């Protein structure tokens, strides 16, 4: 996983956001209950604030590798909702 990670684009720090997409569009979140990179309580707080439809799964930070079917289901639902 480390060798596939690319540096963040420096331009993203200068981008001006005028409207938060989650304020007007459906939001979805997958929260790994055993995440040690991002505190799950913080993830829950952010998901609630965005009024996200949330799925909590047992597993750590790379939850998409540990529970691919469940994560793919959330992505598919989000894509269908965006139509």
Short mmCIF file of N, CA, C and O in Angstrom, two decimals:
data_model
loop_
_atom_site.label_atom_id
_atom_site.label_comp_id
_atom_site.label_asym_id
_atom_site.label_seq_id
_atom_site.Cartn_x
_atom_site.Cartn_y
_atom_site.Cartn_z
N UNK A 1 0.82 -1.19 0.00
CA UNK A 1 0.00 0.00 0.00
C UNK A 1 0.86 1.25 0.00
O UNK A 1 0.51 2.23 -0.63
N UNK A 2 1.97 1.22 0.69
CA UNK A 2 2.80 2.42 0.81
C UNK A 2 3.34 2.87 -0.54
O UNK A 2 3.40 4.07 -0.80
N UNK A 3 3.71 1.94 -1.41
CA UNK A 3 4.28 2.36 -2.68
C UNK A 3 3.23 2.86 -3.66
O UNK A 3 3.56 3.52 -4.64
N UNK A 4 1.96 2.60 -3.39
CA UNK A 4 0.90 3.13 -4.26
C UNK A 4 0.42 4.50 -3.80
O UNK A 4 -0.31 5.17 -4.52
N UNK A 5 0.83 4.93 -2.62
CA UNK A 5 0.42 6.24 -2.08
C UNK A 5 1.16 7.34 -2.83
O UNK A 5 2.36 7.25 -3.04
N UNK A 6 0.43 8.35 -3.25
CA UNK A 6 1.06 9.48 -3.94
C UNK A 6 0.98 10.71 -3.04
O UNK A 6 0.08 10.82 -2.22
N UNK A 7 1.91 11.63 -3.21
CA UNK A 7 1.87 12.85 -2.39
C UNK A 7 0.61 13.66 -2.69
O UNK A 7 0.09 13.63 -3.80
N UNK A 8 0.15 14.40 -1.70
CA UNK A 8 -1.01 15.26 -1.88
C UNK A 8 -0.63 16.42 -2.80
O UNK A 8 0.52 16.88 -2.77
N UNK A 9 -1.55 16.85 -3.63
CA UNK A 9 -1.29 17.98 -4.52
C UNK A 9 -1.22 19.26 -3.70
O UNK A 9 -2.15 19.58 -2.95
N UNK A 10 -0.15 19.99 -3.83
CA UNK A 10 0.04 21.23 -3.07
C UNK A 10 -1.07 22.23 -3.36
O UNK A 10 -1.48 22.99 -2.48
N UNK A 11 -1.61 22.21 -4.57
CA UNK A 11 -2.67 23.15 -4.95
C UNK A 11 -3.93 22.96 -4.11
O UNK A 11 -4.73 23.89 -3.96
N UNK A 12 -4.11 21.77 -3.54
CA UNK A 12 -5.31 21.53 -2.74
C UNK A 12 -5.35 22.41 -1.49
O UNK A 12 -6.42 22.70 -0.96
N UNK A 13 -4.19 22.88 -1.04
CA UNK A 13 -4.15 23.74 0.13
C UNK A 13 -4.59 25.17 -0.18
O UNK A 13 -4.95 25.93 0.71
N UNK A 14 -4.54 25.55 -1.46
CA UNK A 14 -4.94 26.89 -1.88
C UNK A 14 -6.37 26.96 -2.39
O UNK A 14 -6.89 28.04 -2.64
N UNK A 15 -7.00 25.81 -2.58
CA UNK A 15 -8.36 25.78 -3.12
C UNK A 15 -9.34 26.44 -2.15
O UNK A 15 -9.28 26.23 -0.95
N UNK A 16 -10.22 27.26 -2.69
CA UNK A 16 -11.23 27.94 -1.88
C UNK A 16 -12.55 27.17 -1.97
O UNK A 16 -13.08 26.97 -3.05
N UNK A 17 -13.04 26.72 -0.84
CA UNK A 17 -14.30 26.00 -0.78
C UNK A 17 -15.38 27.00 -0.37
O UNK A 17 -15.25 27.66 0.67
N UNK A 18 -16.43 27.10 -1.17
CA UNK A 18 -17.50 28.05 -0.85
C UNK A 18 -18.72 27.36 -0.28
O UNK A 18 -19.48 27.97 0.46
N UNK A 19 -18.91 26.08 -0.62
CA UNK A 19 -20.05 25.31 -0.12
C UNK A 19 -19.58 23.89 0.18
O UNK A 19 -18.91 23.28 -0.64
N UNK A 20 -19.92 23.40 1.34
CA UNK A 20 -19.59 22.01 1.68
C UNK A 20 -20.58 21.09 0.96
O UNK A 20 -21.79 21.23 1.12
N UNK A 21 -20.08 20.18 0.17
CA UNK A 21 -20.94 19.29 -0.60
C UNK A 21 -21.90 18.51 0.30
O UNK A 21 -23.06 18.29 -0.07
N UNK A 22 -21.43 18.11 1.48
CA UNK A 22 -22.28 17.33 2.37
C UNK A 22 -23.49 18.12 2.86
O UNK A 22 -24.45 17.52 3.37
N UNK A 23 -23.48 19.42 2.72
CA UNK A 23 -24.61 20.24 3.18
C UNK A 23 -25.80 20.13 2.23
O UNK A 23 -26.94 20.34 2.65
N UNK A 24 -25.54 19.76 0.98
CA UNK A 24 -26.63 19.71 -0.01
C UNK A 24 -26.76 18.36 -0.71
O UNK A 24 -27.71 18.16 -1.45
N UNK A 25 -25.82 17.47 -0.48
CA UNK A 25 -25.85 16.16 -1.15
C UNK A 25 -25.80 15.05 -0.11
O UNK A 25 -25.25 15.24 0.97
N UNK A 26 -26.35 13.88 -0.44
CA UNK A 26 -26.27 12.75 0.50
C UNK A 26 -24.81 12.39 0.78
O UNK A 26 -23.95 12.50 -0.09
N UNK A 27 -24.56 11.98 2.00
CA UNK A 27 -23.21 11.64 2.43
C UNK A 27 -23.21 10.24 3.04
O UNK A 27 -24.17 9.84 3.69
N UNK A 28 -22.13 9.53 2.82
CA UNK A 28 -21.99 8.16 3.31
C UNK A 28 -20.65 8.03 4.02
O UNK A 28 -19.67 8.66 3.62
N UNK A 29 -20.59 7.21 5.05
CA UNK A 29 -19.35 6.99 5.79
C UNK A 29 -19.21 5.53 6.18
O UNK A 29 -20.20 4.90 6.56
N UNK A 30 -18.01 5.03 6.07
CA UNK A 30 -17.67 3.70 6.59
C UNK A 30 -16.66 3.94 7.71
O UNK A 30 -15.62 4.56 7.50
N UNK A 31 -16.99 3.45 8.89
CA UNK A 31 -16.14 3.68 10.05
C UNK A 31 -15.57 2.35 10.55
O UNK A 31 -16.33 1.48 10.98
N UNK A 32 -14.25 2.19 10.47
CA UNK A 32 -13.62 1.00 11.03
C UNK A 32 -13.56 1.12 12.56
O UNK A 32 -12.98 2.06 13.09
N UNK A 33 -14.17 0.21 13.25
CA UNK A 33 -14.27 0.30 14.70
C UNK A 33 -12.92 0.20 15.42
O UNK A 33 -12.79 0.65 16.54
N UNK A 34 -11.93 -0.40 14.77
CA UNK A 34 -10.62 -0.59 15.41
C UNK A 34 -9.53 0.25 14.73
O UNK A 34 -8.36 -0.11 14.75
N UNK A 35 -9.94 1.35 14.11
CA UNK A 35 -8.99 2.22 13.42
C UNK A 35 -8.02 2.82 14.44
O UNK A 35 -8.44 3.38 15.44
N UNK A 36 -6.72 2.72 14.15
CA UNK A 36 -5.71 3.30 15.04
C UNK A 36 -5.01 4.47 14.34
O UNK A 36 -4.07 5.03 14.89
N UNK A 37 -5.46 4.82 13.14
CA UNK A 37 -4.90 5.97 12.42
C UNK A 37 -5.77 7.21 12.65
O UNK A 37 -5.26 8.30 12.83
N UNK A 38 -7.09 7.01 12.58
CA UNK A 38 -8.05 8.07 12.85
C UNK A 38 -8.99 7.54 13.93
O UNK A 38 -9.57 6.47 13.77
N UNK A 39 -9.14 8.28 14.99
CA UNK A 39 -9.97 7.84 16.11
C UNK A 39 -11.41 7.61 15.64
O UNK A 39 -12.01 8.53 15.07
N UNK A 40 -11.97 6.43 15.83
CA UNK A 40 -13.34 6.17 15.41
C UNK A 40 -14.36 7.14 16.00
O UNK A 40 -15.36 7.47 15.35
N UNK A 41 -14.11 7.63 17.21
CA UNK A 41 -15.03 8.64 17.78
C UNK A 41 -15.01 9.92 16.96
O UNK A 41 -16.06 10.55 16.76
N UNK A 42 -13.85 10.31 16.45
CA UNK A 42 -13.76 11.48 15.59
C UNK A 42 -14.48 11.22 14.27
O UNK A 42 -15.21 12.08 13.77
N UNK A 43 -14.31 10.02 13.73
CA UNK A 43 -15.00 9.67 12.49
C UNK A 43 -16.52 9.69 12.68
O UNK A 43 -17.25 10.19 11.82
N UNK A 44 -16.99 9.19 13.81
CA UNK A 44 -18.42 9.22 14.11
C UNK A 44 -18.92 10.66 14.22
O UNK A 44 -19.98 11.00 13.70
N UNK A 45 -18.15 11.51 14.90
CA UNK A 45 -18.52 12.92 15.04
C UNK A 45 -18.65 13.59 13.67
O UNK A 45 -19.63 14.28 13.39
N UNK A 46 -17.66 13.37 12.81
CA UNK A 46 -17.70 13.99 11.48
C UNK A 46 -18.85 13.44 10.65
O UNK A 46 -19.51 14.19 9.92
N UNK A 47 -19.12 12.15 10.76
CA UNK A 47 -20.23 11.56 10.01
C UNK A 47 -21.57 12.11 10.49
O UNK A 47 -22.45 12.42 9.68
N UNK A 48 -21.73 12.25 11.80
CA UNK A 48 -22.98 12.83 12.34
C UNK A 48 -23.15 14.27 11.88
O UNK A 48 -24.22 14.69 11.48
N UNK A 49 -22.07 15.03 11.92
CA UNK A 49 -22.10 16.44 11.52
C UNK A 49 -22.51 16.58 10.06
O UNK A 49 -23.23 17.50 9.70
N UNK A 50 -22.07 15.65 9.23
CA UNK A 50 -22.40 15.67 7.81
C UNK A 50 -23.73 14.97 7.51
O UNK A 50 -24.13 14.88 6.36
N UNK A 51 -24.38 14.47 8.56
CA UNK A 51 -25.62 13.70 8.41
C UNK A 51 -25.43 12.53 7.44
O UNK A 51 -26.27 12.25 6.60
N UNK A 52 -24.30 11.86 7.60
CA UNK A 52 -23.95 10.74 6.72
C UNK A 52 -24.71 9.48 7.09
O UNK A 52 -24.93 9.21 8.28
N UNK A 53 -25.06 8.72 6.10
CA UNK A 53 -25.52 7.36 6.34
C UNK A 53 -24.25 6.58 6.67
O UNK A 53 -23.30 6.58 5.89
N UNK A 54 -24.22 5.95 7.82
CA UNK A 54 -22.98 5.38 8.34
C UNK A 54 -23.05 3.88 8.49
O UNK A 54 -24.06 3.34 8.93
N UNK A 55 -21.97 3.22 8.13
CA UNK A 55 -21.81 1.79 8.34
C UNK A 55 -20.54 1.61 9.17
O UNK A 55 -19.46 2.06 8.77
N UNK A 56 -20.68 0.99 10.33
CA UNK A 56 -19.52 0.69 11.16
C UNK A 56 -19.16 -0.78 10.99
O UNK A 56 -20.03 -1.64 11.04
N UNK A 57 -17.89 -1.03 10.75
CA UNK A 57 -17.41 -2.39 10.53
C UNK A 57 -16.26 -2.71 11.47
O UNK A 57 -15.44 -1.84 11.77
N UNK A 58 -16.20 -3.94 11.91
CA UNK A 58 -15.08 -4.38 12.72
C UNK A 58 -13.86 -4.47 11.82
O UNK A 58 -13.90 -5.10 10.76
N UNK A 59 -12.81 -3.80 12.21
CA UNK A 59 -11.59 -3.81 11.41
C UNK A 59 -10.79 -2.54 11.63
O UNK A 59 -11.22 -1.64 12.35
N UNK A 60 -9.62 -2.48 11.00
CA UNK A 60 -8.72 -1.36 11.18
C UNK A 60 -8.76 -0.41 9.97
O UNK A 60 -9.64 -0.52 9.12
N UNK A 61 -7.80 0.51 9.92
CA UNK A 61 -7.81 1.61 8.96
C UNK A 61 -8.03 1.19 7.49
O UNK A 61 -8.86 1.79 6.82
N UNK A 62 -7.33 0.17 6.97
CA UNK A 62 -7.57 -0.19 5.57
C UNK A 62 -8.81 -1.09 5.43
O UNK A 62 -8.75 -2.21 4.91
N UNK A 63 -9.94 -0.59 5.89
CA UNK A 63 -11.17 -1.39 5.94
C UNK A 63 -11.59 -1.88 4.55
O UNK A 63 -12.19 -2.94 4.43
N UNK A 64 -11.26 -1.13 3.51
CA UNK A 64 -11.63 -1.54 2.15
C UNK A 64 -10.91 -2.82 1.74
O UNK A 64 -11.41 -3.56 0.88
N UNK A 65 -9.77 -3.11 2.36
CA UNK A 65 -9.07 -4.37 2.09
C UNK A 65 -9.60 -5.50 2.96
O UNK A 65 -9.63 -6.66 2.55
N UNK A 66 -10.02 -5.16 4.16
CA UNK A 66 -10.48 -6.16 5.11
C UNK A 66 -11.93 -6.58 4.88
O UNK A 66 -12.30 -7.72 5.12
N UNK A 67 -12.76 -5.64 4.43
CA UNK A 67 -14.20 -5.90 4.24
C UNK A 67 -14.64 -5.33 2.90
O UNK A 67 -15.50 -4.44 2.82
N UNK A 68 -14.06 -5.81 1.79
CA UNK A 68 -14.30 -5.20 0.48
C UNK A 68 -15.76 -5.24 0.02
O UNK A 68 -16.24 -4.29 -0.60
N UNK A 69 -16.47 -6.31 0.31
CA UNK A 69 -17.86 -6.41 -0.16
C UNK A 69 -18.74 -5.35 0.51
O UNK A 69 -19.56 -4.71 -0.15
N UNK A 70 -18.56 -5.18 1.81
CA UNK A 70 -19.38 -4.21 2.54
C UNK A 70 -19.06 -2.78 2.09
O UNK A 70 -19.95 -1.97 1.89
N UNK A 71 -17.76 -2.49 1.91
CA UNK A 71 -17.36 -1.15 1.48
C UNK A 71 -17.87 -0.90 0.06
O UNK A 71 -18.39 0.18 -0.24
N UNK A 72 -17.75 -1.89 -0.81
CA UNK A 72 -18.25 -1.74 -2.17
C UNK A 72 -19.76 -1.50 -2.17
O UNK A 72 -20.27 -0.71 -2.98
N UNK A 73 -20.47 -2.12 -1.25
CA UNK A 73 -21.92 -1.90 -1.15
C UNK A 73 -22.25 -0.45 -0.82
O UNK A 73 -23.20 0.12 -1.38
N UNK A 74 -21.48 0.15 0.06
CA UNK A 74 -21.70 1.56 0.41
C UNK A 74 -21.39 2.44 -0.79
O UNK A 74 -22.13 3.38 -1.10
N UNK A 75 -20.31 2.14 -1.51
CA UNK A 75 -19.94 2.92 -2.69
C UNK A 75 -21.03 2.80 -3.75
O UNK A 75 -21.42 3.80 -4.37
N UNK A 76 -21.54 1.60 -3.97
CA UNK A 76 -22.61 1.40 -4.95
C UNK A 76 -23.87 2.17 -4.55
O UNK A 76 -24.51 2.80 -5.41
N UNK A 77 -24.21 2.14 -3.28
CA UNK A 77 -25.40 2.88 -2.82
C UNK A 77 -25.20 4.38 -3.02
O UNK A 77 -26.13 5.07 -3.46
N UNK A 78 -24.03 4.88 -2.72
CA UNK A 78 -23.74 6.30 -2.91
C UNK A 78 -23.84 6.67 -4.38
O UNK A 78 -24.40 7.71 -4.74
N UNK A 79 -23.33 5.81 -5.25
CA UNK A 79 -23.39 6.07 -6.70
C UNK A 79 -24.83 6.08 -7.18
O UNK A 79 -25.22 6.95 -7.99
N UNK A 80 -25.65 5.17 -6.72
CA UNK A 80 -27.05 5.12 -7.11
C UNK A 80 -27.79 6.34 -6.60
O UNK A 80 -28.66 6.88 -7.29
N UNK A 81 -27.46 6.79 -5.42
CA UNK A 81 -28.12 7.96 -4.83
C UNK A 81 -27.76 9.22 -5.60
O UNK A 81 -28.57 10.15 -5.69
N UNK A 82 -26.57 9.25 -6.19
CA UNK A 82 -26.09 10.45 -6.90
C UNK A 82 -26.76 10.62 -8.26
O UNK A 82 -26.67 11.67 -8.85
N UNK A 83 -27.43 9.61 -8.74
CA UNK A 83 -28.06 9.69 -10.08
C UNK A 83 -29.18 10.70 -10.11
O UNK A 83 -29.88 10.94 -9.20
#
